Amino acid sequence: MILPTIFCDHMVLQANKPIRIFGKANGDVKIYFAGNKFETQSTAGKWEIVLPSMSYGGPYEMLICADGEEKRIFGWDVSSTSDEYKTFLNAFLPELD
C-alpha cells in the first residue's frame, strides 16, 4: 500500500465537505474512520474512497488496511478552513501519477 504524504498524523481536514482518501494498492482496501467502515477495490493499482462530511471537531483516528498492511493515522481535526486545504491537496495530487 502506498499513501500520499498528505495523509499523515496531525492532518487537518475541511469541515462539512466530503473527505477524499486515495492511494495505491492491490485488491481490497478498507478504511475505519469515526466509528464507520468503508470499503473499495483498487482499479489498475489505484483506489479512492470518499468519506462523508464531518462537522468541526476531533481528534479523529483513521485506520487504512490494504495489501496486508495497516496505516493508523492519529490526531486528525476537522477545520472550517478550505482554501489552505485545497492549495495543500492540489500540490500533492500529481504524486500518484
Tab-separated table of N, CA and C in Angstrom:
chain	number	residue	atom	x	y	z
A	1	MET	N	0.849	-1.173	0.000
A	1	MET	CA	0.000	0.000	0.000
A	1	MET	C	0.895	1.236	0.000
A	2	ILE	N	0.529	2.179	-0.856
A	2	ILE	CA	1.240	3.455	-0.921
A	2	ILE	C	0.221	4.565	-0.719
A	3	LEU	N	0.505	5.439	0.249
A	3	LEU	CA	-0.345	6.594	0.510
A	3	LEU	C	0.441	7.869	0.230
A	4	PRO	N	-0.209	8.890	-0.317
A	4	PRO	CA	0.471	10.174	-0.474
A	4	PRO	C	0.891	10.708	0.895
A	5	THR	N	1.920	11.498	0.925
A	5	THR	CA	2.444	12.013	2.185
A	5	THR	C	1.484	12.965	2.886
A	6	ILE	N	0.459	13.438	2.199
A	6	ILE	CA	-0.511	14.336	2.846
A	6	ILE	C	-1.358	13.622	3.887
A	7	PHE	N	-1.441	12.290	3.789
A	7	PHE	CA	-2.208	11.521	4.765
A	7	PHE	C	-1.266	11.105	5.891
A	8	CYS	N	-1.180	11.965	6.898
A	8	CYS	CA	-0.220	11.764	7.980
A	8	CYS	C	-0.829	12.234	9.296
A	9	ASP	N	-0.151	11.923	10.384
A	9	ASP	CA	-0.598	12.381	11.696
A	9	ASP	C	-0.722	13.898	11.718
A	10	HIS	N	-1.700	14.376	12.454
A	10	HIS	CA	-1.951	15.805	12.661
A	10	HIS	C	-2.493	16.519	11.422
A	11	MET	N	-3.012	15.759	10.463
A	11	MET	CA	-3.589	16.361	9.267
A	11	MET	C	-4.874	17.096	9.626
A	12	VAL	N	-5.118	18.219	8.960
A	12	VAL	CA	-6.334	18.999	9.177
A	12	VAL	C	-7.227	18.831	7.952
A	13	LEU	N	-8.482	18.497	8.183
A	13	LEU	CA	-9.460	18.305	7.112
A	13	LEU	C	-10.465	19.442	7.111
A	14	GLN	N	-11.107	19.644	5.983
A	14	GLN	CA	-12.129	20.679	5.883
A	14	GLN	C	-13.447	20.165	6.445
A	15	ALA	N	-14.079	20.941	7.278
A	15	ALA	CA	-15.369	20.572	7.862
A	15	ALA	C	-16.480	20.689	6.831
A	16	ASN	N	-17.499	19.854	6.998
A	16	ASN	CA	-18.724	19.904	6.202
A	16	ASN	C	-18.513	19.696	4.709
A	17	LYS	N	-17.469	18.975	4.333
A	17	LYS	CA	-17.198	18.611	2.939
A	17	LYS	C	-16.800	17.138	2.903
A	18	PRO	N	-17.148	16.420	1.833
A	18	PRO	CA	-16.697	15.024	1.715
A	18	PRO	C	-15.163	14.955	1.779
A	19	ILE	N	-14.649	13.864	2.315
A	19	ILE	CA	-13.212	13.693	2.529
A	19	ILE	C	-12.704	12.637	1.562
A	20	ARG	N	-11.864	13.036	0.624
A	20	ARG	CA	-11.326	12.134	-0.401
A	20	ARG	C	-10.009	11.530	0.085
A	21	ILE	N	-9.990	10.207	0.228
A	21	ILE	CA	-8.795	9.469	0.625
A	21	ILE	C	-8.427	8.562	-0.551
A	22	PHE	N	-7.152	8.521	-0.929
A	22	PHE	CA	-6.750	7.754	-2.105
A	22	PHE	C	-5.327	7.252	-1.950
A	23	GLY	N	-4.960	6.276	-2.788
A	23	GLY	CA	-3.619	5.735	-2.748
A	23	GLY	C	-3.444	4.644	-3.780
A	24	LYS	N	-2.402	3.862	-3.612
A	24	LYS	CA	-2.121	2.737	-4.493
A	24	LYS	C	-2.115	1.461	-3.664
A	25	ALA	N	-2.717	0.411	-4.216
A	25	ALA	CA	-2.743	-0.902	-3.559
A	25	ALA	C	-3.286	-1.908	-4.566
A	26	ASN	N	-3.243	-3.152	-4.178
A	26	ASN	CA	-3.830	-4.218	-4.999
A	26	ASN	C	-4.952	-4.860	-4.207
A	27	GLY	N	-6.119	-5.012	-4.843
A	27	GLY	CA	-7.219	-5.708	-4.186
A	27	GLY	C	-8.049	-4.825	-3.292
A	28	ASP	N	-8.507	-5.415	-2.179
A	28	ASP	CA	-9.424	-4.742	-1.260
A	28	ASP	C	-8.723	-3.670	-0.430
A	29	VAL	N	-9.454	-2.577	-0.196
A	29	VAL	CA	-8.994	-1.506	0.677
A	29	VAL	C	-10.112	-1.219	1.673
A	30	LYS	N	-9.755	-1.117	2.943
A	30	LYS	CA	-10.733	-0.813	3.989
A	30	LYS	C	-10.242	0.378	4.791
A	31	ILE	N	-11.173	1.261	5.115
A	31	ILE	CA	-10.874	2.404	5.973
A	31	ILE	C	-11.853	2.388	7.134
A	32	TYR	N	-11.319	2.513	8.338
A	32	TYR	CA	-12.129	2.639	9.545
A	32	TYR	C	-11.948	4.061	10.038
A	33	PHE	N	-13.062	4.800	10.128
A	33	PHE	CA	-12.978	6.216	10.479
A	33	PHE	C	-14.264	6.649	11.173
A	34	ALA	N	-14.139	7.294	12.300
A	34	ALA	CA	-15.276	7.851	13.050
A	34	ALA	C	-16.353	6.801	13.313
A	35	GLY	N	-15.922	5.587	13.667
A	35	GLY	CA	-16.864	4.527	14.002
A	35	GLY	C	-17.498	3.832	12.821
A	36	ASN	N	-17.028	4.116	11.609
A	36	ASN	CA	-17.587	3.510	10.404
A	36	ASN	C	-16.519	2.772	9.616
A	37	LYS	N	-16.966	1.816	8.792
A	37	LYS	CA	-16.080	1.049	7.925
A	37	LYS	C	-16.448	1.359	6.479
A	38	PHE	N	-15.434	1.660	5.656
A	38	PHE	CA	-15.620	1.959	4.238
A	38	PHE	C	-14.737	1.008	3.445
A	39	GLU	N	-15.252	0.500	2.335
A	39	GLU	CA	-14.508	-0.478	1.543
A	39	GLU	C	-14.556	-0.136	0.058
A	40	THR	N	-13.482	-0.506	-0.640
A	40	THR	CA	-13.435	-0.393	-2.092
A	40	THR	C	-12.423	-1.395	-2.612
A	41	GLN	N	-12.347	-1.503	-3.933
A	41	GLN	CA	-11.331	-2.330	-4.574
A	41	GLN	C	-10.496	-1.438	-5.467
A	42	SER	N	-9.223	-1.743	-5.561
A	42	SER	CA	-8.362	-0.956	-6.431
A	42	SER	C	-8.653	-1.300	-7.889
A	43	THR	N	-8.426	-0.315	-8.738
A	43	THR	CA	-8.552	-0.490	-10.179
A	43	THR	C	-7.232	-0.049	-10.786
A	44	ALA	N	-6.586	-0.952	-11.494
A	44	ALA	CA	-5.270	-0.668	-12.085
A	44	ALA	C	-4.289	-0.182	-11.022
A	45	GLY	N	-4.413	-0.729	-9.817
A	45	GLY	CA	-3.488	-0.414	-8.732
A	45	GLY	C	-3.794	0.850	-7.955
A	46	LYS	N	-4.859	1.579	-8.343
A	46	LYS	CA	-5.211	2.815	-7.633
A	46	LYS	C	-6.579	2.663	-6.987
A	47	TRP	N	-6.796	3.381	-5.899
A	47	TRP	CA	-8.085	3.337	-5.211
A	47	TRP	C	-8.435	4.709	-4.666
A	48	GLU	N	-9.721	4.878	-4.387
A	48	GLU	CA	-10.217	6.115	-3.800
A	48	GLU	C	-11.473	5.806	-3.014
A	49	ILE	N	-11.577	6.394	-1.846
A	49	ILE	CA	-12.788	6.311	-1.033
A	49	ILE	C	-13.134	7.735	-0.614
A	50	VAL	N	-14.388	8.120	-0.820
A	50	VAL	CA	-14.843	9.436	-0.398
A	50	VAL	C	-15.672	9.247	0.866
A	51	LEU	N	-15.149	9.768	1.959
A	51	LEU	CA	-15.828	9.665	3.242
A	51	LEU	C	-16.851	10.788	3.369
A	52	PRO	N	-17.914	10.559	4.109
A	52	PRO	CA	-18.919	11.618	4.271
A	52	PRO	C	-18.346	12.811	5.032
A	53	SER	N	-18.980	13.942	4.841
A	53	SER	CA	-18.523	15.150	5.522
A	53	SER	C	-18.654	14.988	7.034
A	54	MET	N	-17.798	15.689	7.750
A	54	MET	CA	-17.787	15.662	9.206
A	54	MET	C	-17.953	17.092	9.692
A	55	SER	N	-18.611	17.251	10.820
A	55	SER	CA	-18.702	18.585	11.402
A	55	SER	C	-17.386	18.909	12.101
A	56	TYR	N	-17.204	20.175	12.435
A	56	TYR	CA	-15.990	20.618	13.108
A	56	TYR	C	-15.787	19.819	14.388
A	57	GLY	N	-14.562	19.393	14.640
A	57	GLY	CA	-14.276	18.653	15.853
A	57	GLY	C	-13.028	17.809	15.723
A	58	GLY	N	-12.952	16.818	16.564
A	58	GLY	CA	-11.804	15.939	16.560
A	58	GLY	C	-11.287	15.803	17.987
A	59	PRO	N	-10.195	15.172	18.223
A	59	PRO	CA	-9.392	14.498	17.200
A	59	PRO	C	-10.044	13.207	16.720
A	60	TYR	N	-9.578	12.756	15.584
A	60	TYR	CA	-10.085	11.525	14.992
A	60	TYR	C	-8.944	10.551	14.760
A	61	GLU	N	-9.300	9.312	14.568
A	61	GLU	CA	-8.327	8.271	14.241
A	61	GLU	C	-8.819	7.560	12.986
A	62	MET	N	-7.896	7.294	12.067
A	62	MET	CA	-8.233	6.585	10.841
A	62	MET	C	-7.307	5.379	10.700
A	63	LEU	N	-7.872	4.250	10.305
A	63	LEU	CA	-7.091	3.057	10.031
A	63	LEU	C	-7.349	2.665	8.587
A	64	ILE	N	-6.283	2.564	7.792
A	64	ILE	CA	-6.373	2.172	6.389
A	64	ILE	C	-5.694	0.815	6.253
A	65	CYS	N	-6.419	-0.150	5.668
A	65	CYS	CA	-5.904	-1.509	5.518
A	65	CYS	C	-5.913	-1.917	4.044
A	66	ALA	N	-4.757	-2.387	3.555
A	66	ALA	CA	-4.646	-2.876	2.179
A	66	ALA	C	-3.348	-3.655	2.041
A	67	ASP	N	-3.343	-4.612	1.142
A	67	ASP	CA	-2.142	-5.404	0.852
A	67	ASP	C	-1.528	-6.025	2.104
A	68	GLY	N	-2.345	-6.377	3.085
A	68	GLY	CA	-1.844	-6.977	4.312
A	68	GLY	C	-1.145	-5.990	5.235
A	69	GLU	N	-1.248	-4.703	4.952
A	69	GLU	CA	-0.634	-3.670	5.773
A	69	GLU	C	-1.711	-2.829	6.447
A	70	GLU	N	-1.334	-2.168	7.517
A	70	GLU	CA	-2.221	-1.234	8.204
A	70	GLU	C	-1.488	0.080	8.402
A	71	LYS	N	-2.178	1.174	8.122
A	71	LYS	CA	-1.644	2.509	8.397
A	71	LYS	C	-2.633	3.195	9.320
A	72	ARG	N	-2.188	3.537	10.515
A	72	ARG	CA	-3.032	4.201	11.503
A	72	ARG	C	-2.609	5.663	11.569
A	73	ILE	N	-3.580	6.552	11.405
A	73	ILE	CA	-3.314	7.986	11.405
A	73	ILE	C	-4.052	8.600	12.582
A	74	PHE	N	-3.335	9.328	13.422
A	74	PHE	CA	-3.880	9.909	14.641
A	74	PHE	C	-3.935	11.434	14.536
A	75	GLY	N	-4.773	12.010	15.359
A	75	GLY	CA	-4.735	13.446	15.564
A	75	GLY	C	-5.413	14.286	14.504
A	76	TRP	N	-6.282	13.697	13.710
A	76	TRP	CA	-6.971	14.481	12.695
A	76	TRP	C	-7.958	15.419	13.361
A	77	ASP	N	-8.063	16.584	12.844
A	77	ASP	CA	-9.015	17.576	13.327
A	77	ASP	C	-9.733	18.132	12.108
A	78	VAL	N	-11.009	18.364	12.208
A	78	VAL	CA	-11.761	18.910	11.095
A	78	VAL	C	-11.866	20.416	11.290
A	79	SER	N	-11.420	21.168	10.294
A	79	SER	CA	-11.353	22.621	10.378
A	79	SER	C	-12.310	23.260	9.384
A	80	SER	N	-12.663	24.494	9.635
A	80	SER	CA	-13.510	25.222	8.694
A	80	SER	C	-12.691	25.917	7.614
A	81	THR	N	-11.378	25.781	7.632
A	81	THR	CA	-10.516	26.407	6.637
A	81	THR	C	-10.548	25.596	5.357
A	82	SER	N	-10.905	26.214	4.247
A	82	SER	CA	-10.996	25.470	2.998
A	82	SER	C	-9.902	25.830	2.008
A	83	ASP	N	-9.566	27.084	1.829
A	83	ASP	CA	-8.599	27.485	0.806
A	83	ASP	C	-7.220	26.895	1.059
A	84	GLU	N	-6.771	26.894	2.313
A	84	GLU	CA	-5.459	26.335	2.622
A	84	GLU	C	-5.430	24.836	2.335
A	85	TYR	N	-6.490	24.123	2.688
A	85	TYR	CA	-6.555	22.683	2.451
A	85	TYR	C	-6.526	22.394	0.956
A	86	LYS	N	-7.305	23.131	0.159
A	86	LYS	CA	-7.345	22.910	-1.291
A	86	LYS	C	-5.973	23.158	-1.909
A	87	THR	N	-5.304	24.214	-1.501
A	87	THR	CA	-3.983	24.518	-2.024
A	87	THR	C	-3.001	23.409	-1.675
A	88	PHE	N	-3.028	22.947	-0.426
A	88	PHE	CA	-2.136	21.884	0.029
A	88	PHE	C	-2.419	20.581	-0.716
A	89	LEU	N	-3.696	20.214	-0.841
A	89	LEU	CA	-4.069	18.973	-1.505
A	89	LEU	C	-3.689	19.009	-2.977
A	90	ASN	N	-3.961	20.098	-3.668
A	90	ASN	CA	-3.658	20.202	-5.085
A	90	ASN	C	-2.152	20.103	-5.351
A	91	ALA	N	-1.345	20.533	-4.416
A	91	ALA	CA	0.100	20.444	-4.573
A	91	ALA	C	0.583	18.994	-4.593
A	92	PHE	N	-0.175	18.074	-3.965
A	92	PHE	CA	0.270	16.691	-3.859
A	92	PHE	C	-0.492	15.729	-4.751
A	93	LEU	N	-1.543	16.162	-5.438
A	93	LEU	CA	-2.316	15.248	-6.277
A	93	LEU	C	-1.484	14.536	-7.337
A	94	PRO	N	-0.532	15.200	-8.013
A	94	PRO	CA	0.265	14.501	-9.033
A	94	PRO	C	1.153	13.400	-8.468
A	95	GLU	N	1.284	13.335	-7.163
A	95	GLU	CA	2.178	12.373	-6.517
A	95	GLU	C	1.907	10.930	-6.916
A	96	LEU	N	0.650	10.582	-7.210
A	96	LEU	CA	0.320	9.194	-7.524
A	96	LEU	C	0.405	8.865	-8.994
A	97	ASP	N	0.645	9.820	-9.865
A	97	ASP	CA	0.714	9.550	-11.308
A	97	ASP	C	2.023	8.926	-11.699
